[in-house]
Coordinates of N, CA, C and O in Angstrom, one line a residue:
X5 N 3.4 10.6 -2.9 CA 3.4 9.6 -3.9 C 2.3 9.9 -4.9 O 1.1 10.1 -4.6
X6 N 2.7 9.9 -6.1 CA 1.5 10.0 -7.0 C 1.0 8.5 -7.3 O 1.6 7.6 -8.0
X7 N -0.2 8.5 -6.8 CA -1.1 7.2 -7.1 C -1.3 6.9 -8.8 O -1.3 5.8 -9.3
X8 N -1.6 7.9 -9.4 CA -1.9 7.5 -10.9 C -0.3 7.0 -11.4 O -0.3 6.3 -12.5
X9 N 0.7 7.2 -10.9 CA 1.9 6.1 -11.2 C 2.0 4.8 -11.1 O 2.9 4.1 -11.7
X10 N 1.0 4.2 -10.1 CA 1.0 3.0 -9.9 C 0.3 1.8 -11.1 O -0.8 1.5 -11.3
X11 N 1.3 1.4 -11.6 CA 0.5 0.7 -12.8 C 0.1 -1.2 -12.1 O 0.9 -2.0 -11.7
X12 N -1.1 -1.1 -12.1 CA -1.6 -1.9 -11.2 C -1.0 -3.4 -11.7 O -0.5 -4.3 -10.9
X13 N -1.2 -3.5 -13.3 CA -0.6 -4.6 -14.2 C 0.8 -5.0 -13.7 O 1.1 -6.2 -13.8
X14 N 1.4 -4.3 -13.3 CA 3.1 -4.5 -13.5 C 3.1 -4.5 -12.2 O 4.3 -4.1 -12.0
X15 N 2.3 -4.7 -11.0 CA 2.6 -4.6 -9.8 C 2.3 -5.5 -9.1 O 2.4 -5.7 -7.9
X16 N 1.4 -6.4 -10.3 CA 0.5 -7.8 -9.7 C 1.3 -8.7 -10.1 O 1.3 -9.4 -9.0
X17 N 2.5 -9.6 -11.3 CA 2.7 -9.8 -11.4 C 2.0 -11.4 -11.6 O 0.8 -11.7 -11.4
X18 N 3.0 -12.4 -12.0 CA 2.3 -13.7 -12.2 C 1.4 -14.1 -11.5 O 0.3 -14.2 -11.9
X19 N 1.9 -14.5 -10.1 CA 0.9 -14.9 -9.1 C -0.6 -13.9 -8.9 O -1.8 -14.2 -8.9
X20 N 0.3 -12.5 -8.8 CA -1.0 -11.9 -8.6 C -1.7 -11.8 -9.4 O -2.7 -11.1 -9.2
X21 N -1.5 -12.4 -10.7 CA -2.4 -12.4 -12.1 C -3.7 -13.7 -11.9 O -4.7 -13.8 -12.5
X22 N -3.3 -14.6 -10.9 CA -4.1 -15.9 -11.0 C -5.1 -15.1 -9.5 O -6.3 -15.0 -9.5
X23 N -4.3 -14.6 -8.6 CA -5.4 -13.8 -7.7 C -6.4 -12.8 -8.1 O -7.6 -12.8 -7.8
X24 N -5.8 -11.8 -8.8 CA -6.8 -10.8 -9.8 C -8.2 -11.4 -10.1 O -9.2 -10.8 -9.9
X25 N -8.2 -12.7 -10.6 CA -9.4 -13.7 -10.9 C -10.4 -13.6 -10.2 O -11.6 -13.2 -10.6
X26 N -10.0 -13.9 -8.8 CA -11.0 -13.7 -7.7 C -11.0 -13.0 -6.9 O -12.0 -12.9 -6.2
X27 N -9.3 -12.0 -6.7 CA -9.8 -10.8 -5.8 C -10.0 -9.7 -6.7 O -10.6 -8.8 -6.0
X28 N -9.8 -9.4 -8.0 CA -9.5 -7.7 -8.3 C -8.5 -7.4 -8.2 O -7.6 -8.1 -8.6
X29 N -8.4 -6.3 -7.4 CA -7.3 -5.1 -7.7 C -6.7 -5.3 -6.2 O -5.6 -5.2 -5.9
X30 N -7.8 -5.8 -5.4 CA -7.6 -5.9 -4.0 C -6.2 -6.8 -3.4 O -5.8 -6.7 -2.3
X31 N -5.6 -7.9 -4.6 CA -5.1 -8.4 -4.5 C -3.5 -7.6 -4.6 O -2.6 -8.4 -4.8
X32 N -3.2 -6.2 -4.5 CA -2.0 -5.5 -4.5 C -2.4 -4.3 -3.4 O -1.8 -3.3 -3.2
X33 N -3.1 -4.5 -3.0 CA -3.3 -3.7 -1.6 C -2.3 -3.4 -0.9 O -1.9 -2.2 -0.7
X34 N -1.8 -4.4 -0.4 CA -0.6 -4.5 0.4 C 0.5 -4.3 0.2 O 1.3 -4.0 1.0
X35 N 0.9 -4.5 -1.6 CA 1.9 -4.0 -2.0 C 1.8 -2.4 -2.2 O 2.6 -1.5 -2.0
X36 N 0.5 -2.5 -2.5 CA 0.2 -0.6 -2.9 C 0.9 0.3 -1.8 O 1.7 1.2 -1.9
X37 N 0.5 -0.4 -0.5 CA 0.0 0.0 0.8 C 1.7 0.6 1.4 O 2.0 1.7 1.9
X38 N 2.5 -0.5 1.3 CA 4.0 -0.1 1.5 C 5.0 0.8 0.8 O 6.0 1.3 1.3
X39 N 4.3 0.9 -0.8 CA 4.7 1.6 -1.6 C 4.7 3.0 -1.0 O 5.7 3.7 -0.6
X40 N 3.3 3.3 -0.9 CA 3.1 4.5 -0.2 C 3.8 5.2 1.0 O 4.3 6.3 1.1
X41 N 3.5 4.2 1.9 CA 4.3 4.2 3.2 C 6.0 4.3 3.1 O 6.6 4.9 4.0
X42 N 6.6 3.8 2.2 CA 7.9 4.2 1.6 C 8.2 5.9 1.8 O 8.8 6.7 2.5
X43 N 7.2 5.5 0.6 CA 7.6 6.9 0.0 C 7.6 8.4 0.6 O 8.3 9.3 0.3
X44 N 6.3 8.3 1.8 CA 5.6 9.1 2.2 C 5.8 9.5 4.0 O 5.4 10.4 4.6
X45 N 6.8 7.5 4.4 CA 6.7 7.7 5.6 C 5.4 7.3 6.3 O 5.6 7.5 7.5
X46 N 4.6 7.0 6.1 CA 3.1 7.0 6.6 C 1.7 6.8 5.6 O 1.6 7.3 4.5
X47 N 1.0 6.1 6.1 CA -0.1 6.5 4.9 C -0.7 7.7 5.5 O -0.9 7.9 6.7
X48 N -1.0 8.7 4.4 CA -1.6 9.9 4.3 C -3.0 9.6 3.8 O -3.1 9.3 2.6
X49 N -4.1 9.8 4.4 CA -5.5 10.1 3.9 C -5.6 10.3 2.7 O -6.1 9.5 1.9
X50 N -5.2 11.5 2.4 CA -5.4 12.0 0.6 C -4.7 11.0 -0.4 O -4.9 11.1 -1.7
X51 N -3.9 9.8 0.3 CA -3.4 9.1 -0.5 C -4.1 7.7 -0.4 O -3.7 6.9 -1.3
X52 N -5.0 7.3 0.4 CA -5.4 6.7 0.4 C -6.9 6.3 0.1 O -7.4 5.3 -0.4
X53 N -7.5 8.0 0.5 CA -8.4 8.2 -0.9 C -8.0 7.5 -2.4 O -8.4 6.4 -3.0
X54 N -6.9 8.8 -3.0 CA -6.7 8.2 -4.4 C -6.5 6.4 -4.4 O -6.9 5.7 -5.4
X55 N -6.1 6.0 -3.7 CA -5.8 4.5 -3.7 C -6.6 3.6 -3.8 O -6.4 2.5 -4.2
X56 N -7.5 3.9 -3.3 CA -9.0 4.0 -3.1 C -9.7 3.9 -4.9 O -9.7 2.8 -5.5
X57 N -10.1 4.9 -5.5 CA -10.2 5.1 -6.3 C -9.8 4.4 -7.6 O -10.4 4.1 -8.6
X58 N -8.4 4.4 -7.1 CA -7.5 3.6 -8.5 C -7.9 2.7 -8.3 O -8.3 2.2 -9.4
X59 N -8.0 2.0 -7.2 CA -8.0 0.2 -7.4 C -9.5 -0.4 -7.3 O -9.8 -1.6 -7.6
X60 N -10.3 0.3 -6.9 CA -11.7 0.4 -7.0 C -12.3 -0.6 -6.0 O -13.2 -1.5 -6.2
X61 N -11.6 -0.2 -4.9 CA -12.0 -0.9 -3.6 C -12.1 -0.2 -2.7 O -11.1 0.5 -2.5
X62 N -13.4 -0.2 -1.6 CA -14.0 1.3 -0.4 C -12.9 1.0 0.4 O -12.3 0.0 0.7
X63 N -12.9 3.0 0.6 CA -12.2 3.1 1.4 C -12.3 2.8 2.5 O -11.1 2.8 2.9
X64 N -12.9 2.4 3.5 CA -12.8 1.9 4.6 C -12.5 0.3 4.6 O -12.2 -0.3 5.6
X65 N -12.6 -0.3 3.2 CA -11.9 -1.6 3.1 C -10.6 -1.5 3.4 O -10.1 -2.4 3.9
X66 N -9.8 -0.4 3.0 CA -7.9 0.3 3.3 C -7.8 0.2 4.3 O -7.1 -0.5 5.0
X67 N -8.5 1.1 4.5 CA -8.7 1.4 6.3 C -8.6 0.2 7.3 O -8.0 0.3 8.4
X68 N -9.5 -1.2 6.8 CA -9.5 -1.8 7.5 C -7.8 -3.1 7.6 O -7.3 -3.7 8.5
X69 N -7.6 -3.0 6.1 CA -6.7 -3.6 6.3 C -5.2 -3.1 6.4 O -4.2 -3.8 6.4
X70 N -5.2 -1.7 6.5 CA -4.3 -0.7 7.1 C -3.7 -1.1 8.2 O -2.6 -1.3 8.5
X71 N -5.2 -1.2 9.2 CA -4.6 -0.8 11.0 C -4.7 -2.5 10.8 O -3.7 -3.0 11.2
X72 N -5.4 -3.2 10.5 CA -5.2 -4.9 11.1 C -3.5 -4.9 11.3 O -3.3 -5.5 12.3
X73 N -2.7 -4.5 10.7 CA -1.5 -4.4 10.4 C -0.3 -3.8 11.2 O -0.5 -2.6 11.2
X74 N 0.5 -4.0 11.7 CA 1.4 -2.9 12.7 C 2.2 -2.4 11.6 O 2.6 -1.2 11.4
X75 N 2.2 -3.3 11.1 CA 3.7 -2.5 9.9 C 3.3 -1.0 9.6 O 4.1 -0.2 9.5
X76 N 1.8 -0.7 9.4 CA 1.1 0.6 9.0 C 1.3 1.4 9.7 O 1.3 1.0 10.8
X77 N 1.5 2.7 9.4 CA 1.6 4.0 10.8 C 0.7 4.9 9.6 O 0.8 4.9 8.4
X78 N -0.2 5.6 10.6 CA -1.0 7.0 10.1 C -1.0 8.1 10.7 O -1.8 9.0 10.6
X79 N 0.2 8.0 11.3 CA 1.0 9.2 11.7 C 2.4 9.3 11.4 O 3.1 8.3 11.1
X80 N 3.0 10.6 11.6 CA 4.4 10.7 11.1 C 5.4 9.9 12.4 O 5.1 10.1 13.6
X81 N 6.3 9.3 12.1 CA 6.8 8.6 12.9 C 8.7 9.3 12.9 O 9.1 10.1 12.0
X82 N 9.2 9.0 13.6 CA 10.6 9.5 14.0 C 11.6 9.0 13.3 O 11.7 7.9 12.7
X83 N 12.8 10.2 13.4 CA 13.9 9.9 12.5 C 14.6 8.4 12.9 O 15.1 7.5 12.1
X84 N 14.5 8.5 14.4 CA 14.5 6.8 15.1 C 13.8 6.4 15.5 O 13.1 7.1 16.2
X85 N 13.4 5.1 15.2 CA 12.4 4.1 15.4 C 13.1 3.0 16.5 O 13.7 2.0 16.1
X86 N 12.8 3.5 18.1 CA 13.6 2.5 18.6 C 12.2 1.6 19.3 O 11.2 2.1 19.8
X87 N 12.6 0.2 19.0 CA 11.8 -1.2 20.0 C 12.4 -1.3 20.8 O 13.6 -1.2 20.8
X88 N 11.7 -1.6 21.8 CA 12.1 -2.7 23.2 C 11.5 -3.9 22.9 O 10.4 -3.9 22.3
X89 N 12.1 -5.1 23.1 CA 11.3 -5.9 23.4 C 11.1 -6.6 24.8 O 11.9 -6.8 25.6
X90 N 9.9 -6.8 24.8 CA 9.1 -7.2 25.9 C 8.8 -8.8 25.2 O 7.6 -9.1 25.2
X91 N 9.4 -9.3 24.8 CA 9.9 -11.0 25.2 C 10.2 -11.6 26.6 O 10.5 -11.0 27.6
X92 N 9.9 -13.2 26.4 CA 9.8 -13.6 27.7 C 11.6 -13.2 28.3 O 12.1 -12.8 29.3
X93 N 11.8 -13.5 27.5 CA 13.4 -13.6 28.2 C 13.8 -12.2 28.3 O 14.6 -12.1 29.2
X94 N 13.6 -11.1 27.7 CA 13.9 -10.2 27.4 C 13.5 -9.2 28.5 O 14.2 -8.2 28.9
X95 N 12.2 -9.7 29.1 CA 11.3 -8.9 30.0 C 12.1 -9.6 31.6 O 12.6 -8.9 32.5
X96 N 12.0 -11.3 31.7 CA 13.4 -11.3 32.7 C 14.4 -10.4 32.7 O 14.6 -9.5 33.5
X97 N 14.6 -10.6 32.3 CA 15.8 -9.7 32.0 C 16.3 -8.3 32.0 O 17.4 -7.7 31.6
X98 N 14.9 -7.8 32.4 CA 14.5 -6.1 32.8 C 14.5 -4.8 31.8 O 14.8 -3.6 31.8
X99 N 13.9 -6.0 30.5 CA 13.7 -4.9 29.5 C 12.2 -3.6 29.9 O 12.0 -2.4 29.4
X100 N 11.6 -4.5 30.8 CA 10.4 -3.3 31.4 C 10.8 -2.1 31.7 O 10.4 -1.1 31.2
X101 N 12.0 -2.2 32.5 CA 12.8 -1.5 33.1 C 14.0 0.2 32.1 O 14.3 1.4 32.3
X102 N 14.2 -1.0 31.0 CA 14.7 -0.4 29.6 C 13.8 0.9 29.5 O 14.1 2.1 29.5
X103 N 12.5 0.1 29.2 CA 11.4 0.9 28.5 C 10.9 2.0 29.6 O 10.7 3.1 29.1
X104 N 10.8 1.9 30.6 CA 10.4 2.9 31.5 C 11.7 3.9 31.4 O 11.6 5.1 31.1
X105 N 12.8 3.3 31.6 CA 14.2 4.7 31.4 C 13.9 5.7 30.1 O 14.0 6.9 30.2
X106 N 13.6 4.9 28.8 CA 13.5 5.5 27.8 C 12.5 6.5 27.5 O 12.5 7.6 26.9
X107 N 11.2 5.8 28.3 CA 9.9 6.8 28.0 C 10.3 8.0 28.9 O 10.3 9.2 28.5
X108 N 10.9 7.7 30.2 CA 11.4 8.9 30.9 C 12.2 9.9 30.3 O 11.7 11.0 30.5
X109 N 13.2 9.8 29.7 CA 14.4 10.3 28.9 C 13.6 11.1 27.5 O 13.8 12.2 27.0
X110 N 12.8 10.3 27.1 CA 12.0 11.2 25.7 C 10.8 11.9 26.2 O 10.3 12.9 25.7
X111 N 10.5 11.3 27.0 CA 9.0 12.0 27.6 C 7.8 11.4 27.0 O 6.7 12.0 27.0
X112 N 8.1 10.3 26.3 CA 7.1 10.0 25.2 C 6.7 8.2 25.5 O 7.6 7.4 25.3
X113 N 5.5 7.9 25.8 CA 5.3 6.1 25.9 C 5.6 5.7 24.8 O 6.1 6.3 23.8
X114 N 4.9 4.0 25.0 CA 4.5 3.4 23.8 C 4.1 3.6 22.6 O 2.9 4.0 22.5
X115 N 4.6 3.5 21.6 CA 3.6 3.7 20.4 C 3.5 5.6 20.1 O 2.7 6.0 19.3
X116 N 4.4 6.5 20.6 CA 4.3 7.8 21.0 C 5.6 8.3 19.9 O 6.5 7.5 19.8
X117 N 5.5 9.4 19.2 CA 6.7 9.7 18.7 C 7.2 11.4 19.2 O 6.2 12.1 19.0
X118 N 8.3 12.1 19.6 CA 8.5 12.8 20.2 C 8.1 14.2 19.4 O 7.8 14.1 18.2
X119 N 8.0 15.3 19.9 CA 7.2 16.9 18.9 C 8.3 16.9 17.5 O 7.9 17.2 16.4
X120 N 9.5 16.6 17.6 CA 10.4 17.2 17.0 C 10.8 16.0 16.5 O 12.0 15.8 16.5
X121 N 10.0 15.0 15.8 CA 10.2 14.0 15.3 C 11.6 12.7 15.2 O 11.9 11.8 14.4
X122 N 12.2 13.1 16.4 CA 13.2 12.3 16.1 C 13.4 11.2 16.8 O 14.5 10.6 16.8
X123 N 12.2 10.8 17.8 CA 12.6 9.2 18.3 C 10.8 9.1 18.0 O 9.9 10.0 18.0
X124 N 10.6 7.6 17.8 CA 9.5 6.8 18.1 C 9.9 5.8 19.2 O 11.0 5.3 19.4
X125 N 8.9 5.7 19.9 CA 9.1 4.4 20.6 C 7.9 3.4 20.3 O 6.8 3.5 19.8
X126 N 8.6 2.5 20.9 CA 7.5 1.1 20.5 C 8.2 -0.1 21.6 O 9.3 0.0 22.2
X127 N 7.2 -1.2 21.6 CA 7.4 -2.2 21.6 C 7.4 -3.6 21.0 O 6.5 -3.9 20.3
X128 N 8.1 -4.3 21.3 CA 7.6 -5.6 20.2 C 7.6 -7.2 20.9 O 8.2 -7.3 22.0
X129 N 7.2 -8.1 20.5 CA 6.6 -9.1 21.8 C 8.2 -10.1 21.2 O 8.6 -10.9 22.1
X130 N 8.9 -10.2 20.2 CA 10.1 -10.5 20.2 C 11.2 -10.4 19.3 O 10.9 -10.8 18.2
X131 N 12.2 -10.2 19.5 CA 12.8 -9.8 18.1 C 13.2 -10.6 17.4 O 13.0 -10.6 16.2
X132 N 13.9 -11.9 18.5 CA 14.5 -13.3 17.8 C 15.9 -13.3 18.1 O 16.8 -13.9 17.5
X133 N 16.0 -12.3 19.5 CA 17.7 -12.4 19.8 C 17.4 -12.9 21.3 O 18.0 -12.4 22.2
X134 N 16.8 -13.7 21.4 CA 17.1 -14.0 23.1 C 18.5 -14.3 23.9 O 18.7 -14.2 25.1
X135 N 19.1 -14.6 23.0 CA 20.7 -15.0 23.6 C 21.0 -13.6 24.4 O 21.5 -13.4 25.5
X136 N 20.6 -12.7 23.3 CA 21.1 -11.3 24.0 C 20.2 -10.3 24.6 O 20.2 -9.1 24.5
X137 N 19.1 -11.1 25.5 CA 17.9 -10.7 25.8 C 19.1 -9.7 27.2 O 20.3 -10.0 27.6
X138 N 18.3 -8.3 27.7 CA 17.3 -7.7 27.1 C 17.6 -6.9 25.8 O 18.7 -6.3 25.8
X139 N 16.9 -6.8 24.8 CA 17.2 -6.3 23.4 C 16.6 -4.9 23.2 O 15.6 -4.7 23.9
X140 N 17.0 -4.0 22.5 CA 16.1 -3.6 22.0 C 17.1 -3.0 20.1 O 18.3 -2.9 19.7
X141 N 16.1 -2.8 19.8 CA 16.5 -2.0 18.3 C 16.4 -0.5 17.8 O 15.6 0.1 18.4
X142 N 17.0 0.3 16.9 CA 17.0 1.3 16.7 C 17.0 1.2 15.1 O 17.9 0.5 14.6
X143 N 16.3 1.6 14.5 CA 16.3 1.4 13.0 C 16.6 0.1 12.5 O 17.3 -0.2 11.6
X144 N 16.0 -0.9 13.4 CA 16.2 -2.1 12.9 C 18.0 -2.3 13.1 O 18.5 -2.9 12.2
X145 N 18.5 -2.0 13.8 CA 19.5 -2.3 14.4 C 19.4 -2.9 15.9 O 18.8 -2.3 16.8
X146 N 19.9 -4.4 16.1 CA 20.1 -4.5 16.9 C 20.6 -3.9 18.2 O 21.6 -3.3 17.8
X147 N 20.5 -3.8 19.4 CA 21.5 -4.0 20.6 C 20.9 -4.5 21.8 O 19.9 -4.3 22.4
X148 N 21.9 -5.5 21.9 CA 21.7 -6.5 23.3 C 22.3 -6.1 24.2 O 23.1 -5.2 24.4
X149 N 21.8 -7.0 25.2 CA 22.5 -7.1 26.5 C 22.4 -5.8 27.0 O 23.5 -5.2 27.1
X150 N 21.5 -5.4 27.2 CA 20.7 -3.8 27.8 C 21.2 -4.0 29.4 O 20.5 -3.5 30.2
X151 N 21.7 -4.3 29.6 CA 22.3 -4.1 31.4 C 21.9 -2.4 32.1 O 22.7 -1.6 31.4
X152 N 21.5 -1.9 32.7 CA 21.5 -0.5 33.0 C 22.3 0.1 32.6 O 22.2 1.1 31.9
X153 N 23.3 -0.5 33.1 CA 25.0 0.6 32.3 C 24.9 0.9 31.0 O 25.0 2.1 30.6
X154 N 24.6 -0.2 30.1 CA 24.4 0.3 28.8 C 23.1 1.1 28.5 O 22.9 1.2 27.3
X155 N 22.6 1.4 29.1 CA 21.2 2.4 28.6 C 21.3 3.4 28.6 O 20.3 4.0 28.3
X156 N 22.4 4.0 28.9 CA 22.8 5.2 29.1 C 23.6 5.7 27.3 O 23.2 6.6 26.5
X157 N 24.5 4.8 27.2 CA 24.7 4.6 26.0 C 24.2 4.4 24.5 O 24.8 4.6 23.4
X158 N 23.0 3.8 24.8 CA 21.8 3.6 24.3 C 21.2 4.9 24.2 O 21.3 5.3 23.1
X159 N 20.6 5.7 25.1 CA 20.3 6.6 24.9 C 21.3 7.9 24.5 O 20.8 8.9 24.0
X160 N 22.7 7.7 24.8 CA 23.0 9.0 23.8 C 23.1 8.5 21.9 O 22.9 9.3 21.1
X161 N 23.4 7.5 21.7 CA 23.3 6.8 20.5 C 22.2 7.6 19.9 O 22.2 8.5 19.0
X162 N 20.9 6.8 20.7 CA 19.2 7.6 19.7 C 19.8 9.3 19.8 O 19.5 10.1 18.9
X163 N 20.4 9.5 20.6 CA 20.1 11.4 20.1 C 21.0 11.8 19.2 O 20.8 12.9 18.7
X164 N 22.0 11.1 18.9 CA 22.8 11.1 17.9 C 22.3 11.5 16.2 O 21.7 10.7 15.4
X165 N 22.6 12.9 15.9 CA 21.9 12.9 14.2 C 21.9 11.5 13.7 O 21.5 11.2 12.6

């Protein structure tokens, strides 16, 4: 992403025009911050440098409100992004179980993305489908009702181009 594209004025907008007052520039951080991550997949150092720069807030202030954040990744993450959730109902329900088949099958834990970029895994504490607990997601696609039989299914899905 080229950071000198980001026209700070036109990205703050009304609201952020009454925050500017008292935050600065700091107050599109987070918009900056996704922009990037869009674009790029990840925040990249060199881009967060410049980002840095443009908006005239320390880098280690990015930094800090980067990782406060899950939504942030600073590494390259997978063509699938599958969750488990580990919800109360979800974890009855032997999503632990889910998540251990999966790390087996990719070879990769928590939070881990595979050499050949094409699965992440993760977890998340709920999605908001309990009816169909155990859940989990794949690019923000739901699927419920994870029963063992289905995980099998599940996993030829994620290897799926």
């Amino acid at each position: 992403m080229n950071i000198d594209q980001i026209n700070v004025e036109e990205q703050i907008g009304p609201v952020g025009k009454v925050l500017k007052e008292s935050y600065g520039n700091r107050s599109v951080l987070i918009h900056c911050l996704q922009m990037i991550q869009a674009e790029e997949g990840y925040l990249i150092g060199d881009s967060l440098s410049k980002l840095s720069k443009k908006l005239g807030v320390p880098l280690s202030e990015i930094y800090s409100v980067a990782s406060f954040y899950k939504q942030f990744n600073f590494k390259p993450r997978g063509k699938k992004v599958v969750r488990v959730c580990l919800g109360t109902a979800c974890y009855v329900r032997g999503s632990e179980k889910v998540l251990s088949i999966l790390e087996e099958e990719f070879g990769i834990k928590d939070g881990e993305t595979t050499e050949d970029l094409h699965v992440t895994l993760e977890t998340v504490g709920c999605v908001g489908c309990c009816g169909l607990a155990p859940v989990a997601t794949i690019n923000d696609v739901v699927v419920g009702e994870l029963v063992l039989k289905k995980v099998g299914k599940l996993i030829k899905s994620i290897k799926e181009e």
